[in-house]
């Protein structure tokens, strides 16, 4: 029986072709097949480096049937490189599904690290890089997009998004409404000729793009929520409900009374003893 092949997750440049790694070039030359998210884009890359290898497409709309084909080839002993449109496969592209499928089939997966637009934008942003959260693309549907933003509005980590130019202004408007007028870095056309990083507030960014239509590829990096403001906001919200209702809110979520009292104490910055006493008063009131 043949030994199984290896799937190589091969990062490619996000603009500047000089960002390809020596290892990526060697593996692209050595594998039996290259699975590419956008074969036209990958052909340009391969031609530039004079690599002549069979290509197959692997993208969102053929990933189920093509995933099976790729796994069959790997099980027969072929080595395959997966490349995305640009950057690192598995980041905002279907690479993640192929990795899962390979792991389920006992196939070795090896990563060749390289450019990622999100990290490139983050390190240029001038915002905190110690703790960050990659949020990928927001939904096209307005309601889903806003729900996504609502869910992360209290996150104190730096937030990173990918966005298409035609959706940028509307996304910024939703961000302004839901996240508030925070500092933002808009990283455009990274590593390319017209690379630009606009560092301003969300409001200023909206004004800018209402005057000049956004063009190119964008990463948005937004400062996290202010910890103190989040805390104050929460306290204001808790002050609107009684201790008794607050405890019952947790109990209705299936949490036992003892744990609910603990949570309420933490939420309100009180001791458990104080919560206990207040809840009795509340009940009697
Ligand atoms: N796998 C890629 C990676 O590692 O970054 C991301 C793929 S995702 C389908 C494409 C999105 O990444 C673009 O819409 C844009 O938001 C961002 N992006 C890719 N290249 C970029 C660049 N050179 N400058 C700014 N953003 C870029």
Tab-separated table of N, CA, C and O in Angstrom, residues 130-226:
chain	number	residue	atom	x	y	z
A	130	UNK	N	-0.697	43.625	21.688
A	130	UNK	CA	-0.537	42.611	22.743
A	130	UNK	C	-1.678	41.623	22.757
A	130	UNK	O	-1.471	40.417	22.880
A	131	UNK	N	-2.888	42.120	22.623
A	131	UNK	CA	-4.071	41.234	22.587
A	131	UNK	C	-4.955	41.731	21.458
A	131	UNK	O	-5.318	42.897	21.402
A	132	UNK	N	-5.266	40.831	20.548
A	132	UNK	CA	-6.112	41.230	19.422
A	132	UNK	C	-7.058	40.109	19.054
A	132	UNK	O	-6.883	38.960	19.481
A	133	UNK	N	-8.077	40.454	18.270
A	133	UNK	CA	-9.078	39.479	17.889
A	133	UNK	C	-9.355	39.627	16.389
A	133	UNK	O	-9.707	40.724	15.935
A	134	UNK	N	-9.154	38.562	15.632
A	134	UNK	CA	-9.389	38.607	14.194
A	134	UNK	C	-10.852	38.244	13.936
A	134	UNK	O	-11.296	37.165	14.310
A	135	UNK	N	-11.596	39.151	13.309
A	135	UNK	CA	-13.035	38.940	13.098
A	135	UNK	C	-13.368	38.608	11.650
A	135	UNK	O	-14.523	38.402	11.319
A	136	UNK	N	-12.394	38.586	10.773
A	136	UNK	CA	-12.635	38.231	9.364
A	136	UNK	C	-13.570	39.216	8.688
A	136	UNK	O	-13.567	40.413	9.002
A	137	UNK	N	-14.388	38.720	7.758
A	137	UNK	CA	-15.356	39.578	7.048
A	137	UNK	C	-16.646	39.677	7.859
A	137	UNK	O	-17.111	38.670	8.396
A	138	UNK	N	-17.247	40.841	7.881
A	138	UNK	CA	-18.587	40.984	8.463
A	138	UNK	C	-19.596	40.536	7.412
A	138	UNK	O	-19.300	40.586	6.207
A	139	UNK	N	-20.786	40.137	7.862
A	139	UNK	CA	-21.798	39.658	6.916
A	139	UNK	C	-22.247	40.779	5.968
A	139	UNK	O	-22.206	41.957	6.333
A	140	UNK	N	-22.691	40.406	4.770
A	140	UNK	CA	-23.230	41.382	3.818
A	140	UNK	C	-24.588	41.878	4.341
A	140	UNK	O	-24.919	43.050	4.234
A	141	UNK	N	-25.337	40.955	4.911
A	141	UNK	CA	-26.654	41.278	5.445
A	141	UNK	C	-26.523	42.246	6.642
A	141	UNK	O	-25.808	41.970	7.599
A	142	UNK	N	-27.237	43.377	6.530
A	142	UNK	CA	-27.067	44.456	7.520
A	142	UNK	C	-27.354	43.983	8.950
A	142	UNK	O	-26.617	44.292	9.873
A	143	UNK	N	-28.466	43.226	9.094
A	143	UNK	CA	-28.843	42.794	10.444
A	143	UNK	C	-27.762	41.894	11.062
A	143	UNK	O	-27.355	42.087	12.205
A	144	UNK	N	-27.262	40.940	10.255
A	144	UNK	CA	-26.220	40.035	10.759
A	144	UNK	C	-24.931	40.790	11.068
A	144	UNK	O	-24.241	40.505	12.043
A	145	UNK	N	-24.637	41.795	10.203
A	145	UNK	CA	-23.421	42.578	10.399
A	145	UNK	C	-23.501	43.332	11.733
A	145	UNK	O	-22.577	43.338	12.527
A	146	UNK	N	-24.675	43.907	11.980
A	146	UNK	CA	-24.845	44.684	13.201
A	146	UNK	C	-24.845	43.779	14.443
A	146	UNK	O	-24.319	44.130	15.484
A	147	UNK	N	-25.432	42.586	14.290
A	147	UNK	CA	-25.425	41.637	15.424
A	147	UNK	C	-23.991	41.237	15.772
A	147	UNK	O	-23.636	41.128	16.940
A	148	UNK	N	-23.198	41.033	14.731
A	148	UNK	CA	-21.791	40.671	14.934
A	148	UNK	C	-21.084	41.790	15.723
A	148	UNK	O	-20.392	41.533	16.710
A	149	UNK	N	-21.311	43.034	15.294
A	149	UNK	CA	-20.650	44.162	15.971
A	149	UNK	C	-21.145	44.308	17.418
A	149	UNK	O	-20.359	44.572	18.323
A	150	UNK	N	-22.458	44.102	17.610
A	150	UNK	CA	-23.024	44.183	18.975
A	150	UNK	C	-22.332	43.163	19.884
A	150	UNK	O	-22.025	43.453	21.033
A	151	UNK	N	-22.101	41.965	19.320
A	151	UNK	CA	-21.539	40.881	20.129
A	151	UNK	C	-20.104	41.173	20.570
A	151	UNK	O	-19.640	40.608	21.558
A	152	UNK	N	-19.402	42.050	19.845
A	152	UNK	CA	-17.986	42.272	20.201
A	152	UNK	C	-17.714	43.698	20.710
A	152	UNK	O	-16.571	44.056	20.926
A	153	UNK	N	-18.797	44.473	20.902
A	153	UNK	CA	-18.577	45.895	21.223
A	153	UNK	C	-17.867	46.106	22.566
A	153	UNK	O	-17.252	47.138	22.787
A	154	UNK	N	-17.942	45.129	23.476
A	154	UNK	CA	-17.291	45.294	24.778
A	154	UNK	C	-15.925	44.627	24.846
A	154	UNK	O	-15.314	44.591	25.912
A	155	UNK	N	-15.477	44.098	23.719
A	155	UNK	CA	-14.171	43.419	23.700
A	155	UNK	C	-13.061	44.467	23.791
A	155	UNK	O	-13.031	45.406	22.987
A	156	UNK	N	-12.193	44.304	24.746
A	156	UNK	CA	-11.153	45.336	24.944
A	156	UNK	C	-9.912	45.066	24.075
A	156	UNK	O	-8.976	45.858	24.065
A	157	UNK	N	-9.919	43.926	23.364
A	157	UNK	CA	-8.767	43.650	22.493
A	157	UNK	C	-8.873	44.455	21.196
A	157	UNK	O	-9.971	44.843	20.785
A	158	UNK	N	-7.746	44.666	20.534
A	158	UNK	CA	-7.756	45.313	19.215
A	158	UNK	C	-8.509	44.384	18.247
A	158	UNK	O	-8.322	43.167	18.275
A	159	UNK	N	-9.376	44.983	17.429
A	159	UNK	CA	-10.215	44.181	16.520
A	159	UNK	C	-9.714	44.307	15.082
A	159	UNK	O	-9.377	45.413	14.639
A	160	UNK	N	-9.673	43.187	14.382
A	160	UNK	CA	-9.194	43.213	12.986
A	160	UNK	C	-10.281	42.641	12.075
A	160	UNK	O	-10.825	41.567	12.343
A	161	UNK	N	-10.564	43.376	10.994
A	161	UNK	CA	-11.583	42.942	10.024
A	161	UNK	C	-11.005	42.980	8.610
A	161	UNK	O	-10.151	43.827	8.302
A	162	UNK	N	-11.529	42.140	7.747
A	162	UNK	CA	-11.290	42.274	6.312
A	162	UNK	C	-12.533	42.956	5.737
A	162	UNK	O	-13.645	42.716	6.214
A	163	UNK	N	-12.370	43.781	4.724
A	163	UNK	CA	-13.551	44.384	4.104
A	163	UNK	C	-13.323	44.680	2.623
A	163	UNK	O	-12.210	45.029	2.207
A	164	UNK	N	-14.394	44.510	1.859
A	164	UNK	CA	-14.338	44.810	0.422
A	164	UNK	C	-14.607	46.303	0.223
A	164	UNK	O	-15.382	46.899	0.986
A	165	UNK	N	-14.004	46.924	-0.803
A	165	UNK	CA	-14.127	48.385	-0.957
A	165	UNK	C	-15.571	48.870	-1.100
A	165	UNK	O	-15.934	49.891	-0.504
A	166	UNK	N	-16.423	48.116	-1.826
A	166	UNK	CA	-17.785	48.615	-2.059
A	166	UNK	C	-18.646	48.568	-0.796
A	166	UNK	O	-19.711	49.183	-0.740
A	167	UNK	N	-18.197	47.825	0.238
A	167	UNK	CA	-18.985	47.752	1.472
A	167	UNK	C	-18.386	48.610	2.581
A	167	UNK	O	-18.961	48.750	3.664
A	168	UNK	N	-17.227	49.173	2.314
A	168	UNK	CA	-16.453	49.814	3.381
A	168	UNK	C	-17.215	50.939	4.106
A	168	UNK	O	-17.292	50.963	5.340
A	169	UNK	N	-17.817	51.869	3.336
A	169	UNK	CA	-18.435	53.035	3.988
A	169	UNK	C	-19.618	52.605	4.867
A	169	UNK	O	-19.743	53.076	6.009
A	170	UNK	N	-20.442	51.686	4.369
A	170	UNK	CA	-21.576	51.241	5.193
A	170	UNK	C	-21.105	50.517	6.448
A	170	UNK	O	-21.686	50.678	7.531
A	171	UNK	N	-20.059	49.731	6.290
A	171	UNK	CA	-19.515	49.022	7.457
A	171	UNK	C	-19.007	50.030	8.486
A	171	UNK	O	-19.272	49.903	9.683
A	172	UNK	N	-18.308	51.053	8.014
A	172	UNK	CA	-17.772	52.064	8.946
A	172	UNK	C	-18.914	52.777	9.672
A	172	UNK	O	-18.821	53.078	10.865
A	173	UNK	N	-20.024	53.020	8.945
A	173	UNK	CA	-21.168	53.701	9.581
A	173	UNK	C	-21.770	52.827	10.688
A	173	UNK	O	-22.107	53.317	11.764
A	174	UNK	N	-21.891	51.512	10.414
A	174	UNK	CA	-22.395	50.608	11.461
A	174	UNK	C	-21.428	50.561	12.639
A	174	UNK	O	-21.840	50.525	13.796
A	175	UNK	N	-20.135	50.575	12.308
A	175	UNK	CA	-19.127	50.528	13.392
A	175	UNK	C	-19.223	51.768	14.265
A	175	UNK	O	-19.157	51.689	15.492
A	176	UNK	N	-19.419	52.924	13.625
A	176	UNK	CA	-19.525	54.175	14.377
A	176	UNK	C	-20.710	54.105	15.342
A	176	UNK	O	-20.603	54.455	16.517
A	177	UNK	N	-21.843	53.623	14.814
A	177	UNK	CA	-23.055	53.558	15.654
A	177	UNK	C	-22.902	52.573	16.803
A	177	UNK	O	-23.333	52.845	17.914
A	178	UNK	N	-22.302	51.429	16.519
A	178	UNK	CA	-22.287	50.361	17.532
A	178	UNK	C	-21.031	50.391	18.408
A	178	UNK	O	-21.113	50.213	19.620
A	179	UNK	N	-19.883	50.657	17.817
A	179	UNK	CA	-18.642	50.638	18.613
A	179	UNK	C	-18.286	52.020	19.155
A	179	UNK	O	-17.484	52.147	20.070
A	180	UNK	N	-18.883	53.059	18.547
A	180	UNK	CA	-18.534	54.427	18.945
A	180	UNK	C	-17.374	54.929	18.092
A	180	UNK	O	-16.811	54.186	17.276
A	181	UNK	N	-17.019	56.203	18.322
A	181	UNK	CA	-16.007	56.831	17.454
A	181	UNK	C	-14.582	56.499	17.919
A	181	UNK	O	-13.880	57.332	18.456
A	182	UNK	N	-14.176	55.276	17.661
A	182	UNK	CA	-12.844	54.820	18.125
A	182	UNK	C	-11.758	55.157	17.117
A	182	UNK	O	-12.037	55.476	15.960
A	183	UNK	N	-10.514	54.974	17.569
A	183	UNK	CA	-9.389	55.088	16.630
A	183	UNK	C	-9.364	53.865	15.727
A	183	UNK	O	-9.669	52.750	16.159
A	184	UNK	N	-9.019	54.119	14.484
A	184	UNK	CA	-8.994	53.037	13.494
A	184	UNK	C	-7.753	53.208	12.611
A	184	UNK	O	-7.294	54.344	12.393
A	185	UNK	N	-7.225	52.097	12.156
A	185	UNK	CA	-6.179	52.150	11.118
A	185	UNK	C	-6.743	51.388	9.927
A	185	UNK	O	-7.241	50.266	10.079
A	186	UNK	N	-6.722	52.034	8.780
A	186	UNK	CA	-7.234	51.390	7.567
A	186	UNK	C	-6.027	51.086	6.690
A	186	UNK	O	-5.378	51.994	6.168
A	187	UNK	N	-5.717	49.803	6.595
A	187	UNK	CA	-4.508	49.387	5.867
A	187	UNK	C	-4.938	48.936	4.475
A	187	UNK	O	-5.694	47.989	4.324
A	188	UNK	N	-4.444	49.662	3.478
A	188	UNK	CA	-4.899	49.449	2.100
A	188	UNK	C	-3.744	48.962	1.222
A	188	UNK	O	-2.611	49.431	1.369
A	189	UNK	N	-4.042	48.000	0.362
A	189	UNK	CA	-3.065	47.547	-0.652
A	189	UNK	C	-1.691	47.221	-0.041
A	189	UNK	O	-0.648	47.652	-0.547
A	190	UNK	N	-1.726	46.472	1.045
A	190	UNK	CA	-0.482	46.159	1.764
A	190	UNK	C	0.537	45.456	0.876
A	190	UNK	O	0.176	44.558	0.108
A	191	UNK	N	1.756	45.866	1.020
A	191	UNK	CA	2.940	45.351	0.294
A	191	UNK	C	2.908	45.673	-1.209
A	191	UNK	O	3.771	45.251	-1.954
A	192	UNK	N	1.880	46.418	-1.657
A	192	UNK	CA	1.780	46.743	-3.089
A	192	UNK	C	2.253	48.179	-3.323
A	192	UNK	O	2.514	48.930	-2.390
A	193	UNK	N	2.239	48.564	-4.580
A	193	UNK	CA	2.735	49.887	-4.970
A	193	UNK	C	2.004	51.021	-4.231
A	193	UNK	O	2.598	52.008	-3.823
A	194	UNK	N	0.698	50.876	-4.095
A	194	UNK	CA	-0.070	51.966	-3.483
A	194	UNK	C	-0.434	51.682	-2.019
A	194	UNK	O	-1.488	52.086	-1.536
A	195	UNK	N	0.462	50.984	-1.343
A	195	UNK	CA	0.228	50.702	0.087
A	195	UNK	C	0.005	52.011	0.845
A	195	UNK	O	0.702	52.997	0.617
A	196	UNK	N	-0.979	51.965	1.752
A	196	UNK	CA	-1.316	53.175	2.519
A	196	UNK	C	-1.923	52.739	3.848
A	196	UNK	O	-2.687	51.774	3.885
A	197	UNK	N	-1.552	53.430	4.924
A	197	UNK	CA	-2.219	53.154	6.206
A	197	UNK	C	-2.802	54.476	6.701
A	197	UNK	O	-2.067	55.437	6.946
A	198	UNK	N	-4.138	54.527	6.785
A	198	UNK	CA	-4.802	55.748	7.237
A	198	UNK	C	-5.118	55.553	8.720
A	198	UNK	O	-5.829	54.608	9.081
A	199	UNK	N	-4.554	56.419	9.553
A	199	UNK	CA	-4.785	56.296	10.998
A	199	UNK	C	-5.623	57.488	11.425
A	199	UNK	O	-5.181	58.632	11.310
A	200	UNK	N	-6.833	57.234	11.876
A	200	UNK	CA	-7.748	58.345	12.222
A	200	UNK	C	-8.864	57.804	13.124
A	200	UNK	O	-8.722	56.725	13.681
A	201	UNK	N	-9.960	58.564	13.239
A	201	UNK	CA	-11.117	58.028	13.966
A	201	UNK	C	-12.089	57.451	12.929
A	201	UNK	O	-11.976	57.752	11.725
A	202	UNK	N	-13.048	56.674	13.402
A	202	UNK	CA	-14.010	56.072	12.460
A	202	UNK	C	-14.782	57.180	11.723
A	202	UNK	O	-15.007	57.101	10.519
A	203	UNK	N	-15.141	58.236	12.467
A	203	UNK	CA	-15.893	59.349	11.873
A	203	UNK	C	-15.086	60.001	10.736
A	203	UNK	O	-15.616	60.265	9.649
A	204	UNK	N	-13.801	60.241	10.999
A	204	UNK	CA	-12.936	60.852	9.969
A	204	UNK	C	-12.815	59.931	8.756
A	204	UNK	O	-12.783	60.392	7.611
A	205	UNK	N	-12.759	58.631	9.019
A	205	UNK	CA	-12.627	57.665	7.910
A	205	UNK	C	-13.880	57.726	7.023
A	205	UNK	O	-13.787	57.702	5.791
A	206	UNK	N	-15.043	57.844	7.651
A	206	UNK	CA	-16.292	57.908	6.866
A	206	UNK	C	-16.260	59.146	5.969
A	206	UNK	O	-16.541	59.074	4.766
A	207	UNK	N	-15.881	60.277	6.568
A	207	UNK	CA	-15.812	61.524	5.770
A	207	UNK	C	-14.884	61.352	4.582
A	207	UNK	O	-15.198	61.714	3.457
A	208	UNK	N	-13.740	60.748	4.844
A	208	UNK	CA	-12.735	60.576	3.779
A	208	UNK	C	-13.299	59.718	2.639
A	208	UNK	O	-13.180	60.084	1.468
A	209	UNK	N	-13.932	58.603	2.992
A	209	UNK	CA	-14.389	57.700	1.932
A	209	UNK	C	-15.682	58.174	1.280
A	209	UNK	O	-16.042	57.687	0.212
A	210	UNK	N	-16.386	59.111	1.914
A	210	UNK	CA	-17.551	59.687	1.234
A	210	UNK	C	-17.084	60.655	0.149
A	210	UNK	O	-17.773	60.861	-0.838
A	211	UNK	N	-15.901	61.230	0.354
A	211	UNK	CA	-15.347	62.139	-0.662
A	211	UNK	C	-14.620	61.379	-1.769
A	211	UNK	O	-14.693	61.730	-2.929
A	212	UNK	N	-13.879	60.329	-1.379
A	212	UNK	CA	-13.118	59.543	-2.370
A	212	UNK	C	-13.510	58.082	-2.253
A	212	UNK	O	-13.319	57.483	-1.192
A	213	UNK	N	-14.023	57.548	-3.347
A	213	UNK	CA	-14.456	56.136	-3.350
A	213	UNK	C	-13.302	55.216	-2.944
A	213	UNK	O	-12.211	55.322	-3.514
A	214	UNK	N	-13.548	54.309	-1.972
A	214	UNK	CA	-12.468	53.391	-1.602
A	214	UNK	C	-12.114	52.435	-2.743
A	214	UNK	O	-13.012	51.940	-3.436
A	215	UNK	N	-10.830	52.211	-2.942
A	215	UNK	CA	-10.371	51.297	-4.000
A	215	UNK	C	-9.289	50.393	-3.430
A	215	UNK	O	-8.452	50.843	-2.652
A	216	UNK	N	-9.286	49.142	-3.832
A	216	UNK	CA	-8.216	48.223	-3.444
A	216	UNK	C	-8.656	47.260	-2.361
A	216	UNK	O	-9.848	47.082	-2.099
A	217	UNK	N	-7.673	46.650	-1.704
A	217	UNK	CA	-7.972	45.671	-0.654
A	217	UNK	C	-7.705	46.309	0.704
A	217	UNK	O	-6.733	47.065	0.863
A	218	UNK	N	-8.568	45.982	1.664
A	218	UNK	CA	-8.503	46.678	2.965
A	218	UNK	C	-8.477	45.735	4.166
A	218	UNK	O	-9.197	44.736	4.188
A	219	UNK	N	-7.690	46.123	5.150
A	219	UNK	CA	-7.794	45.524	6.481
A	219	UNK	C	-8.130	46.675	7.427
A	219	UNK	O	-7.515	47.750	7.344
A	220	UNK	N	-9.124	46.463	8.278
A	220	UNK	CA	-9.496	47.494	9.256
A	220	UNK	C	-9.022	47.041	10.637
A	220	UNK	O	-9.310	45.917	11.052
A	221	UNK	N	-8.297	47.918	11.318
A	221	UNK	CA	-7.824	47.580	12.657
A	221	UNK	C	-8.388	48.645	13.592
A	221	UNK	O	-8.177	49.845	13.372
A	222	UNK	N	-9.131	48.196	14.585
A	222	UNK	CA	-9.873	49.145	15.436
A	222	UNK	C	-9.487	48.947	16.893
A	222	UNK	O	-9.375	47.797	17.350
A	223	UNK	N	-9.306	50.054	17.604
A	223	UNK	CA	-8.917	49.890	19.008
A	223	UNK	C	-10.041	49.213	19.792
A	223	UNK	O	-11.235	49.378	19.473
A	224	UNK	N	-9.643	48.427	20.778
A	224	UNK	CA	-10.622	47.712	21.590
A	224	UNK	C	-11.428	48.667	22.455
A	224	UNK	O	-11.101	49.859	22.576
A	225	UNK	N	-12.490	48.144	23.074
A	225	UNK	CA	-13.332	48.974	23.943
A	225	UNK	C	-12.517	49.424	25.150
A	225	UNK	O	-11.625	48.714	25.603
A	226	UNK	N	-12.859	50.613	25.655
A	226	UNK	CA	-12.208	51.143	26.840
A	226	UNK	C	-12.743	50.375	28.065
A	226	UNK	O	-13.949	50.366	28.319
